[in-house]
């Protein structure tokens, strides 16, 4: 890791700028980080790898921080904001704060969706903007991509028959290999009852189910066809919600999550109506939960407003992120991740458990709740740049941050997923000779999860494809340094090894002057293929 040193004067002058971290592993209750003394979003940097990922700080650390061995899997986060040092992608990160993958090269705005099962295998989902910047109301237009475990694109998913592309709010892959997505077209409607024009304009969010193989829509549900603006709470004519014009339509509904259920129904969340809608395959609303026209009685602690990320969680249970606040209103002291029990016979909803933030503050937008198989959960705090782990009762265990609370940096959702990645592209490396007679090689492989160590190989000028093993080094960070104290080799190469010492992949050969050529024909991968 590199330390970007600054003079005291420069530090005071550039206090709001992100600073490089001393070490790549997460900080543990670092007060300078929390206060902003290290900048809005401190970052990591490497000797050669062209990445500067966010640096994590466990504001509420585990006992073995920064190892955090009790956390299994990988964090999937997508920080967005002007204070970031590196933009245009989402991260897969180890629980100890080191980076595994950065989804670069897809576009200017990229959101990591997490891991989905498609055609029986794990795939990584990402959303890519079509070039437009997400609006103040928080929607966008683009497409979704499914990547296999070698990071090859296997499917591109967007809308069918609409004037806009897929929105950033939702991607849900069903057991039938279809995709559930959101979209935000603008439609004309009479808004005179709300203070607008008889020829006013609204954002008319759409829930679509897309056949991934054909790209055709199986199901299309438009909010304005089923829900009147009078049912919702978003004020008309504000900077946050729109003025009802063609260029600034009113965001009266704000669809932010959809889930298709095994019985063919759809659970649709409207943030601005404070309501969850259960909709059948014909588009008919079967019931409303929350809001002005709720079919359910919400018992104490079960009420929610301005919510995100609603999901059924088995028989009679659902989870959601209760923001309880917007930029213009605060309904509760702090946002919460809720697990609710609902009874469709008695038509009641009761609180099972609540997850509170470490700093007891409101999150005015975004947010997620992921229930893990052991009953614990991970909550992403949306507009607040935090995510946290909670026990089966909802009690907080740890809390991590990727920026300062006041930075304006956010991650729409945060997930903790199992994932195995073995890129189809070869490992990367850079060869240097900082001291006479010594060779230093920096090795990395963006997205690889199986690498336990690296082997450095060298070949001579007259026999460039005959490689000799020179040294080995364990992998502890995204980038690994290998050193050879000697001479006589013209080209250098690295091999990524798994925990059993088997070769996962060879890099190209590289000379000190940067000349490269491919691996030797007799160099074979000894690790078993991904299964």
XYZ file of C-alpha atoms in Angstrom:
531
model
C 0.000 0.000 0.000
C 1.107 3.589 -0.618
C 0.743 6.436 1.845
C -0.113 9.718 0.145
C 1.726 12.111 2.471
C 0.579 15.735 2.822
C 2.071 18.675 4.632
C 0.157 20.087 7.582
C -0.785 23.126 5.491
C -1.998 20.951 2.622
C -3.941 18.724 5.006
C -5.749 21.698 6.471
C -6.372 23.151 3.018
C -7.652 19.902 1.508
C -9.407 18.499 4.567
C -12.561 17.625 2.657
C -10.682 15.597 0.047
C -10.363 11.822 0.491
C -6.973 10.594 1.670
C -5.224 7.323 0.994
C -5.215 4.849 3.852
C -2.009 3.629 5.480
C -3.198 0.027 5.296
C -5.793 -1.686 3.181
C -7.439 -3.636 5.966
C -10.300 -1.864 7.646
C -9.774 0.664 10.394
C -11.255 -0.210 13.772
C -13.084 2.641 15.516
C -10.802 5.240 13.949
C -11.898 8.609 15.321
C -10.021 10.588 12.655
C -11.987 8.714 10.004
C -15.326 9.384 11.713
C -14.555 13.071 12.290
C -13.578 13.680 8.677
C -9.916 14.389 9.449
C -8.983 11.797 6.802
C -11.340 13.311 4.238
C -14.899 12.580 3.171
C -14.124 9.081 1.934
C -10.591 7.781 2.631
C -9.294 5.409 -0.006
C -6.740 2.678 -0.543
C -4.035 2.753 -3.210
C -1.533 0.266 -4.580
C 1.975 0.220 -5.947
C 0.842 -0.727 -9.447
C -2.795 -1.847 -9.595
C -4.857 1.019 -11.100
C -7.529 1.125 -8.408
C -8.246 3.351 -5.399
C -11.075 1.597 -3.515
C -12.862 3.042 -0.532
C -11.319 2.373 2.856
C -13.642 0.856 5.454
C -13.802 1.841 9.099
C -15.615 -0.322 11.619
C -17.174 2.379 13.778
C -18.530 -0.451 15.914
C -15.854 -3.123 15.561
C -15.984 -6.830 16.261
C -13.665 -8.306 18.880
C -11.203 -9.500 16.220
C -11.362 -6.396 14.013
C -10.110 -6.012 11.351
C -10.208 -9.764 10.621
C -13.953 -9.953 11.352
C -13.796 -13.732 11.054
C -17.399 -14.143 12.213
C -18.567 -12.576 8.939
C -18.737 -15.130 6.117
C -18.961 -14.075 2.479
C -18.260 -10.848 0.621
C -19.710 -7.368 0.952
C -21.253 -5.964 -2.213
C -21.464 -2.172 -2.114
C -21.822 0.574 -4.732
C -20.796 3.954 -3.325
C -22.029 6.966 -5.275
C -21.167 10.608 -4.598
C -18.933 13.473 -5.607
C -16.433 12.934 -2.783
C -15.264 9.520 -4.003
C -11.730 9.076 -5.303
C -12.721 6.252 -7.687
C -16.104 6.146 -9.425
C -17.895 4.161 -12.104
C -18.253 0.802 -10.399
C -19.307 -1.303 -7.457
C -17.138 -3.292 -5.073
C -16.832 -6.835 -3.823
C -14.903 -6.567 -0.558
C -13.621 -8.978 2.051
C -14.931 -8.523 5.600
C -11.453 -7.284 6.577
C -11.804 -4.356 4.175
C -9.557 -5.515 1.327
C -10.936 -5.298 -2.195
C -11.737 -8.363 -4.303
C -13.389 -6.818 -7.359
C -14.198 -3.469 -8.892
C -16.753 -3.517 -11.696
C -14.951 -1.088 -13.964
C -15.295 -0.657 -17.689
C -19.080 -0.885 -17.995
C -20.086 2.780 -17.793
C -19.948 6.020 -15.828
C -22.569 4.940 -13.262
C -22.595 1.281 -12.211
C -24.484 -0.330 -9.326
C -23.626 -3.823 -8.085
C -26.856 -5.772 -7.599
C -25.503 -8.812 -5.734
C -25.570 -12.524 -6.547
C -28.478 -14.210 -8.350
C -29.224 -17.747 -9.467
C -29.799 -17.898 -13.228
C -30.120 -21.187 -15.106
C -29.017 -22.997 -11.965
C -25.728 -21.129 -11.490
C -24.557 -18.079 -9.565
C -24.323 -14.839 -11.492
C -23.363 -11.321 -10.524
C -25.878 -8.608 -11.387
C -24.984 -5.011 -12.210
C -26.954 -1.985 -13.403
C -25.356 0.356 -15.905
C -26.593 3.859 -16.695
C -27.217 4.693 -20.358
C -25.181 7.839 -19.822
C -27.797 9.885 -18.025
C -27.062 10.853 -14.445
C -29.652 9.611 -11.915
C -32.098 12.442 -11.216
C -32.700 14.301 -7.933
C -35.743 12.047 -7.405
C -33.389 9.083 -7.564
C -34.225 7.175 -10.733
C -32.264 6.386 -13.877
C -32.344 4.709 -17.273
C -30.023 1.969 -18.475
C -29.756 -1.788 -18.476
C -28.884 -4.731 -16.243
C -26.093 -7.204 -16.949
C -25.638 -10.730 -15.604
C -22.012 -11.862 -15.309
C -20.982 -15.473 -14.828
C -18.302 -16.492 -12.341
C -15.619 -15.702 -14.909
C -17.110 -12.191 -15.313
C -18.311 -12.868 -18.838
C -21.573 -11.206 -19.857
C -24.279 -13.843 -20.288
C -27.351 -11.608 -20.441
C -28.288 -7.969 -20.905
C -31.693 -7.007 -19.535
C -33.703 -3.877 -20.121
C -37.289 -2.794 -20.686
C -39.603 -3.860 -23.505
C -42.016 -1.495 -25.236
C -41.233 1.526 -23.061
C -39.665 4.889 -23.834
C -36.944 4.480 -21.220
C -34.501 1.798 -20.172
C -34.314 -0.213 -16.973
C -34.251 1.843 -13.789
C -31.678 1.420 -11.026
C -34.137 0.530 -8.248
C -34.715 -3.171 -8.821
C -33.369 -6.348 -10.339
C -34.842 -9.625 -9.143
C -34.199 -12.929 -10.949
C -36.973 -15.505 -10.589
C -36.761 -19.298 -10.449
C -38.213 -19.293 -13.990
C -35.180 -17.397 -15.331
C -37.073 -14.163 -15.787
C -36.060 -10.725 -14.526
C -38.133 -8.269 -12.504
C -37.148 -4.656 -13.192
C -38.374 -1.104 -12.678
C -38.656 1.739 -15.189
C -39.569 5.433 -14.944
C -41.284 6.772 -18.074
C -42.960 10.193 -18.055
C -46.695 10.331 -18.908
C -49.175 13.147 -19.358
C -52.148 13.399 -16.987
C -54.532 15.922 -15.432
C -52.897 17.385 -12.330
C -55.307 20.273 -11.750
C -56.608 18.640 -8.563
C -53.101 18.810 -7.071
C -52.149 22.342 -8.104
C -50.827 21.521 -11.531
C -51.955 21.781 -15.128
C -54.727 19.839 -16.833
C -51.936 18.691 -19.128
C -49.439 17.917 -16.402
C -46.774 15.241 -16.321
C -45.904 12.529 -13.818
C -43.244 9.907 -13.475
C -45.337 6.781 -14.043
C -43.153 3.973 -12.686
C -43.489 0.561 -14.278
C -42.933 -2.943 -12.941
C -41.927 -5.331 -15.706
C -41.124 -9.016 -15.840
C -38.774 -9.774 -18.727
C -38.044 -13.115 -20.369
C -34.245 -12.966 -20.194
C -33.767 -15.268 -23.181
C -36.012 -13.294 -25.561
C -36.084 -9.822 -24.011
C -39.881 -9.782 -24.223
C -42.127 -8.489 -21.446
C -44.246 -11.095 -19.672
C -45.864 -8.656 -17.259
C -46.175 -4.858 -17.289
C -47.786 -2.850 -14.473
C -47.993 0.946 -14.608
C -48.637 2.770 -11.344
C -50.976 5.439 -12.720
C -53.325 2.798 -14.140
C -53.992 1.479 -10.647
C -53.071 4.080 -8.010
C -54.333 7.669 -7.898
C -51.933 10.419 -6.789
C -54.488 11.233 -4.077
C -53.424 8.019 -2.356
C -49.857 9.216 -1.884
C -47.914 11.665 0.285
C -45.350 13.295 -2.006
C -45.946 17.062 -2.117
C -46.552 18.575 -5.525
C -44.243 21.267 -6.857
C -40.955 20.831 -4.964
C -37.367 20.380 -6.046
C -37.353 16.857 -4.608
C -40.640 15.644 -6.100
C -41.048 17.661 -9.305
C -43.289 20.429 -10.645
C -45.484 18.387 -12.960
C -43.955 19.591 -16.216
C -42.606 17.568 -19.128
C -39.036 18.365 -18.104
C -39.668 18.053 -14.348
C -42.493 15.511 -13.861
C -44.091 14.858 -10.472
C -42.717 11.753 -8.761
C -45.962 10.933 -6.997
C -45.515 7.159 -6.532
C -41.789 6.288 -6.483
C -41.567 2.537 -6.990
C -38.405 1.167 -5.374
C -38.736 -2.606 -5.006
C -40.572 -5.498 -6.646
C -40.594 -9.173 -5.786
C -42.327 -11.943 -7.710
C -43.664 -14.687 -5.472
C -44.019 -18.419 -6.095
C -47.796 -18.048 -6.481
C -47.348 -15.615 -9.379
C -48.188 -12.449 -7.441
C -45.956 -9.388 -7.190
C -45.043 -7.364 -4.105
C -44.549 -3.722 -5.154
C -43.265 -1.011 -2.815
C -44.289 2.640 -3.249
C -42.116 4.939 -1.153
C -44.281 8.014 -1.706
C -47.524 6.181 -0.910
C -46.096 4.473 2.213
C -47.650 1.302 0.832
C -46.834 -2.258 -0.201
C -49.139 -3.553 -2.946
C -49.806 -7.230 -3.623
C -50.700 -7.503 -7.293
C -51.872 -10.537 -9.255
C -50.771 -11.542 -12.755
C -53.687 -9.581 -14.248
C -52.390 -6.413 -12.573
C -55.195 -6.219 -10.011
C -54.328 -5.012 -6.517
C -55.205 -7.787 -4.050
C -54.316 -5.789 -0.943
C -52.548 -2.725 0.346
C -50.297 -2.747 3.409
C -49.669 0.693 4.922
C -50.596 4.110 3.630
C -53.972 5.876 3.423
C -55.999 2.873 2.230
C -54.349 -0.012 4.085
C -56.262 -3.287 4.182
C -54.209 -4.271 7.221
C -54.138 -2.965 10.761
C -50.532 -2.198 11.594
C -49.879 -2.879 15.264
C -47.469 -0.936 17.457
C -43.982 -0.789 15.975
C -45.100 -2.213 12.626
C -45.908 1.068 10.901
C -43.571 2.295 8.167
C -43.186 5.382 5.956
C -40.963 6.271 2.977
C -39.781 2.636 2.943
C -37.409 0.640 0.698
C -36.526 -2.975 -0.175
C -39.646 -4.939 0.785
C -39.263 -8.727 0.633
C -41.407 -11.694 1.662
C -39.338 -13.912 3.974
C -41.237 -17.167 4.178
C -44.663 -17.936 5.530
C -46.291 -14.845 7.018
C -43.144 -12.732 7.284
C -41.674 -9.847 5.342
C -38.777 -7.460 5.783
C -38.356 -3.855 4.725
C -36.198 -0.837 5.337
C -38.258 1.803 7.140
C -36.661 5.153 6.332
C -39.297 7.037 8.317
C -37.959 10.212 6.742
C -37.309 12.139 3.541
C -35.402 15.296 2.721
C -38.480 17.291 3.805
C -39.990 15.218 6.621
C -39.022 13.123 9.642
C -41.607 10.743 11.106
C -39.511 8.683 13.537
C -36.348 9.319 15.588
C -34.205 7.026 13.412
C -34.541 4.643 10.458
C -34.859 0.902 11.045
C -34.671 -2.437 9.318
C -37.904 -4.249 10.159
C -38.976 -7.886 10.179
C -42.762 -8.044 10.259
C -45.346 -10.764 10.787
C -48.500 -10.392 8.693
C -51.743 -12.345 9.043
C -53.918 -12.422 5.925
C -56.836 -13.886 7.869
C -56.924 -11.326 10.685
C -55.435 -8.668 8.354
C -52.939 -7.498 10.956
C -49.233 -6.725 10.870
C -47.010 -7.048 13.933
C -43.381 -6.278 14.625
C -41.094 -9.283 15.040
C -37.762 -7.432 15.338
C -36.175 -4.090 14.503
C -32.614 -3.198 13.507
C -31.368 0.230 14.560
C -28.343 2.136 13.200
C -25.191 2.518 15.234
C -25.492 6.304 15.325
C -29.309 6.430 15.741
C -29.857 8.757 12.778
C -32.339 8.952 9.939
C -31.624 7.797 6.441
C -33.646 10.066 4.171
C -33.320 7.826 1.105
C -32.266 4.347 -0.038
C -31.536 1.396 2.259
C -31.771 -2.399 2.383
C -32.341 -5.337 4.722
C -30.849 -8.743 3.914
C -31.811 -11.717 6.078
C -29.146 -14.431 6.047
C -29.756 -18.163 6.266
C -28.804 -18.317 9.970
C -31.330 -15.651 10.933
C -28.812 -12.844 11.269
C -29.025 -9.852 8.964
C -27.085 -7.139 7.179
C -28.577 -3.666 6.834
C -27.433 -1.080 4.313
C -28.193 2.434 5.547
C -28.643 3.995 2.129
C -27.977 7.737 2.134
C -25.900 7.259 5.274
C -22.616 5.581 4.195
C -22.864 2.723 6.689
C -23.810 -0.941 6.778
C -24.189 -3.142 9.828
C -24.585 -6.699 11.058
C -27.347 -7.783 13.438
C -28.108 -10.915 15.452
C -31.298 -12.971 15.195
C -33.117 -10.564 17.507
C -32.036 -7.516 15.504
C -29.387 -6.336 17.966
C -26.434 -4.663 16.290
C -23.147 -6.630 16.297
C -20.905 -4.447 14.143
C -21.158 -1.349 11.979
C -18.868 -0.314 9.101
C -18.629 2.910 7.133
C -17.163 3.739 3.716
C -17.386 7.534 4.046
C -18.102 10.259 6.583
C -21.763 10.637 7.546
C -21.978 14.209 6.217
C -20.263 13.425 2.896
C -23.373 12.841 0.792
C -21.868 9.522 -0.354
C -24.335 6.638 -0.375
C -24.847 3.030 -1.458
C -28.372 2.215 -2.640
C -28.236 -1.295 -1.176
C -25.559 -3.408 0.533
C -25.399 -7.201 0.428
C -23.360 -9.980 2.019
C -23.134 -12.832 -0.498
C -21.164 -15.988 -1.082
C -19.346 -15.799 -4.393
C -16.648 -17.635 -6.302
C -14.954 -15.661 -9.029
C -12.294 -16.851 -11.465
C -11.852 -14.261 -14.230
C -11.429 -15.394 -17.834
C -8.859 -12.633 -18.271
C -5.296 -13.424 -17.096
C -3.793 -11.999 -13.908
C -2.129 -8.602 -14.118
C 1.391 -7.712 -13.010
C 3.988 -4.999 -13.254
C 7.746 -5.622 -13.297
C 10.154 -3.102 -11.779
C 13.813 -3.027 -10.809
C 14.065 -0.448 -8.014
C 17.509 -1.630 -6.894
C 20.386 -3.060 -8.883
C 20.162 -6.835 -8.966
C 16.644 -6.985 -7.557
C 13.394 -7.512 -9.392
C 10.082 -6.495 -7.806
C 6.832 -7.666 -9.328
C 3.358 -6.531 -8.271
C 0.568 -9.014 -9.011
C -3.227 -8.719 -8.904
C -6.271 -10.357 -10.480
C -9.456 -8.290 -10.352
C -12.369 -10.452 -9.197
C -10.488 -13.626 -8.266
C -11.642 -15.147 -4.971
C -9.623 -18.401 -4.908
C -6.057 -17.050 -4.928
C -4.081 -18.035 -1.829
C -0.581 -17.283 -3.100
C 1.397 -16.098 -6.104
C 4.393 -17.661 -7.855
C 6.944 -15.550 -9.736
C 8.525 -17.145 -12.805
C 11.313 -15.965 -15.083
C 12.506 -16.877 -18.575
C 15.707 -16.102 -20.485
C 16.096 -14.201 -23.719
C 17.088 -17.243 -25.790
C 14.395 -19.474 -24.277
C 11.526 -17.060 -23.578
C 8.898 -19.767 -23.156
C 10.873 -21.887 -20.695
C 9.904 -20.539 -17.278
C 11.758 -21.061 -14.013
C 10.177 -20.609 -10.581
C 11.853 -17.730 -8.743
C 9.807 -16.989 -5.612
C 6.420 -17.270 -3.923
C 4.349 -14.977 -1.729
C 1.095 -15.392 0.142
C -1.823 -13.238 -0.939
C -3.087 -10.999 1.871
C -4.333 -8.013 -0.113
C -5.689 -7.145 -3.543
C -2.112 -6.541 -4.727
C 0.821 -8.812 -3.787
C 4.537 -7.968 -3.954
C 7.000 -10.624 -5.150
C 10.777 -10.073 -5.059
C 13.616 -11.867 -6.828
C 17.200 -11.077 -5.808
C 19.191 -12.102 -8.834
C 19.649 -11.590 -12.531
C 19.790 -13.393 -15.849
C 16.100 -13.349 -16.705
C 14.627 -11.220 -19.443
C 10.933 -11.897 -18.902
C 8.792 -12.374 -15.817
C 5.425 -13.967 -15.234
C 3.138 -14.682 -12.285
C 0.907 -17.658 -11.582
C -2.140 -17.473 -9.310
C -2.280 -20.482 -6.969
C -5.180 -21.773 -4.899
C -5.016 -23.047 -1.325
C -3.839 -26.454 -2.601
C -0.991 -24.927 -4.572
C -2.704 -25.605 -7.904
C -2.399 -23.114 -10.732
C -5.582 -21.157 -11.387
C -4.142 -19.139 -14.281
C -0.876 -17.808 -15.654
C -0.260 -14.190 -16.571
C 1.475 -13.098 -19.742
C 5.255 -12.709 -19.752
C 6.510 -9.135 -19.276
C 9.958 -7.589 -19.714
C 11.323 -4.632 -17.784
C 10.631 -2.413 -20.782
C 6.970 -3.457 -20.738
C 7.117 -5.868 -23.687
C 4.600 -8.683 -23.236
C 3.699 -12.001 -24.843
C 1.394 -14.849 -23.877
C 2.009 -17.813 -21.594
C 3.909 -20.825 -22.894
C 1.934 -23.542 -24.633
C 3.166 -26.110 -22.140
C 1.915 -24.129 -19.140
C -1.323 -25.740 -18.049
C -3.822 -24.869 -15.369
C -3.846 -27.578 -12.711
C -6.844 -26.378 -10.665
C -10.155 -28.047 -11.410
C -12.609 -26.035 -13.528
C -15.352 -24.107 -11.777
C -18.268 -26.400 -11.078
